[in-house]
Short mmCIF file of C-alpha atoms and ligand atoms in Angstrom, two decimals:
data_model
loop_
_atom_site.label_atom_id
_atom_site.label_comp_id
_atom_site.label_asym_id
_atom_site.label_seq_id
_atom_site.Cartn_x
_atom_site.Cartn_y
_atom_site.Cartn_z
CA MET A 1349 119.28 143.55 265.22
CA LYS A 1350 116.88 144.77 268.36
CA ILE A 1351 116.17 148.30 268.08
CA CYS A 1352 115.16 150.49 271.16
CA ASP A 1353 111.78 151.40 272.44
CA LEU A 1354 112.58 154.94 271.61
CA CYS A 1355 113.26 153.58 267.64
CA GLU A 1356 110.22 151.79 267.79
CA GLU A 1357 107.97 154.64 268.22
CA GLN A 1358 110.14 156.58 266.15
CA SER A 1359 109.37 154.20 263.16
CA LYS A 1360 105.60 155.03 263.75
CA LYS A 1361 105.97 158.83 263.75
CA THR A 1362 104.51 161.06 260.97
CA ARG A 1363 106.59 163.64 259.15
CA ASN A 1364 105.83 166.44 261.85
CA GLY A 1365 107.39 164.01 264.43
CA LYS A 1366 111.00 165.51 265.89
CA PRO A 1367 113.93 162.70 265.95
CA HIS A 1368 114.00 161.18 269.52
CA GLU A 1369 117.02 162.29 271.55
CA TYR A 1370 119.35 159.68 271.14
CA LEU A 1371 119.10 159.61 267.16
CA SER A 1372 122.02 162.18 266.16
CA LYS A 1373 122.47 163.58 262.05
CA VAL A 1374 124.62 161.06 260.10
CA ASP A 1375 125.59 164.45 257.90
CA GLU A 1376 123.83 167.41 256.35
CA ALA A 1377 120.17 167.27 254.76
CA ARG A 1378 120.66 166.53 251.05
CA ILE A 1379 118.39 167.24 248.36
CA PHE A 1380 116.93 164.18 246.48
CA LYS A 1381 117.71 163.92 242.74
CA GLY A 1382 115.31 161.62 241.60
CA ASP A 1383 112.91 160.90 238.61
CA ASN A 1384 110.35 163.44 239.97
CA PRO A 1385 111.40 167.06 239.37
CA ARG A 1386 110.09 168.02 242.30
CA GLY A 1387 112.89 168.61 244.86
CA PHE A 1388 112.70 167.11 248.41
CA GLU A 1389 114.80 166.68 251.36
CA GLU A 1390 116.57 163.60 252.71
CA GLN A 1391 117.96 163.38 256.60
CA ASP A 1392 120.04 160.94 257.84
CA PHE A 1393 120.59 160.23 261.25
CA GLN A 1394 121.76 157.36 263.46
CA CYS A 1395 120.47 156.29 267.07
CA LEU A 1396 123.79 156.73 269.72
CA THR A 1397 121.49 154.07 272.20
CA CYS A 1398 120.95 150.86 269.45
CA GLN A 1399 122.76 152.27 266.18
CA ALA A 1400 119.67 152.15 264.50
CA LYS A 1401 119.77 154.00 261.56
CA PHE A 1402 116.98 156.46 260.08
CA THR A 1403 116.01 158.67 256.64
CA ARG A 1404 113.83 161.56 257.34
CA SER A 1405 111.93 162.56 254.04
CA THR A 1406 110.08 165.36 252.73
CA ASP A 1407 108.02 163.62 250.35
CA LYS A 1408 104.94 163.57 250.66
CA ASN A 1409 104.58 159.94 248.53
CA ASP A 1410 107.24 158.28 250.60
CA LEU A 1411 107.34 157.57 254.72
CA ALA A 1412 108.27 160.26 256.83
CA TRP A 1413 110.98 158.22 258.60
CA THR A 1414 112.31 155.18 256.91
CA LEU A 1415 113.63 152.63 259.28
CA TRP A 1416 116.47 150.55 258.00
CA GLN A 1417 117.40 147.46 259.49
CA GLY A 1418 120.61 146.14 259.73
ZN1 LIG B 1951 117.44 153.49 269.14
#
């Protein structure tokens, strides 16, 4: 699946990067529950142009923007 230029850029953004204008929220932010007791949030987004899916994480040890290849 080919992703659009905005998503290409999005995948390189840092934690402080905002979602691009055609990324819409899939659902509400959720608290990630893992082995690590410190809570951090995840938020799913989907691009309206190319349908690419991203998850934004506030975990310092994880990628800020994870692109899910279709
Ligand atoms: Zn896109």
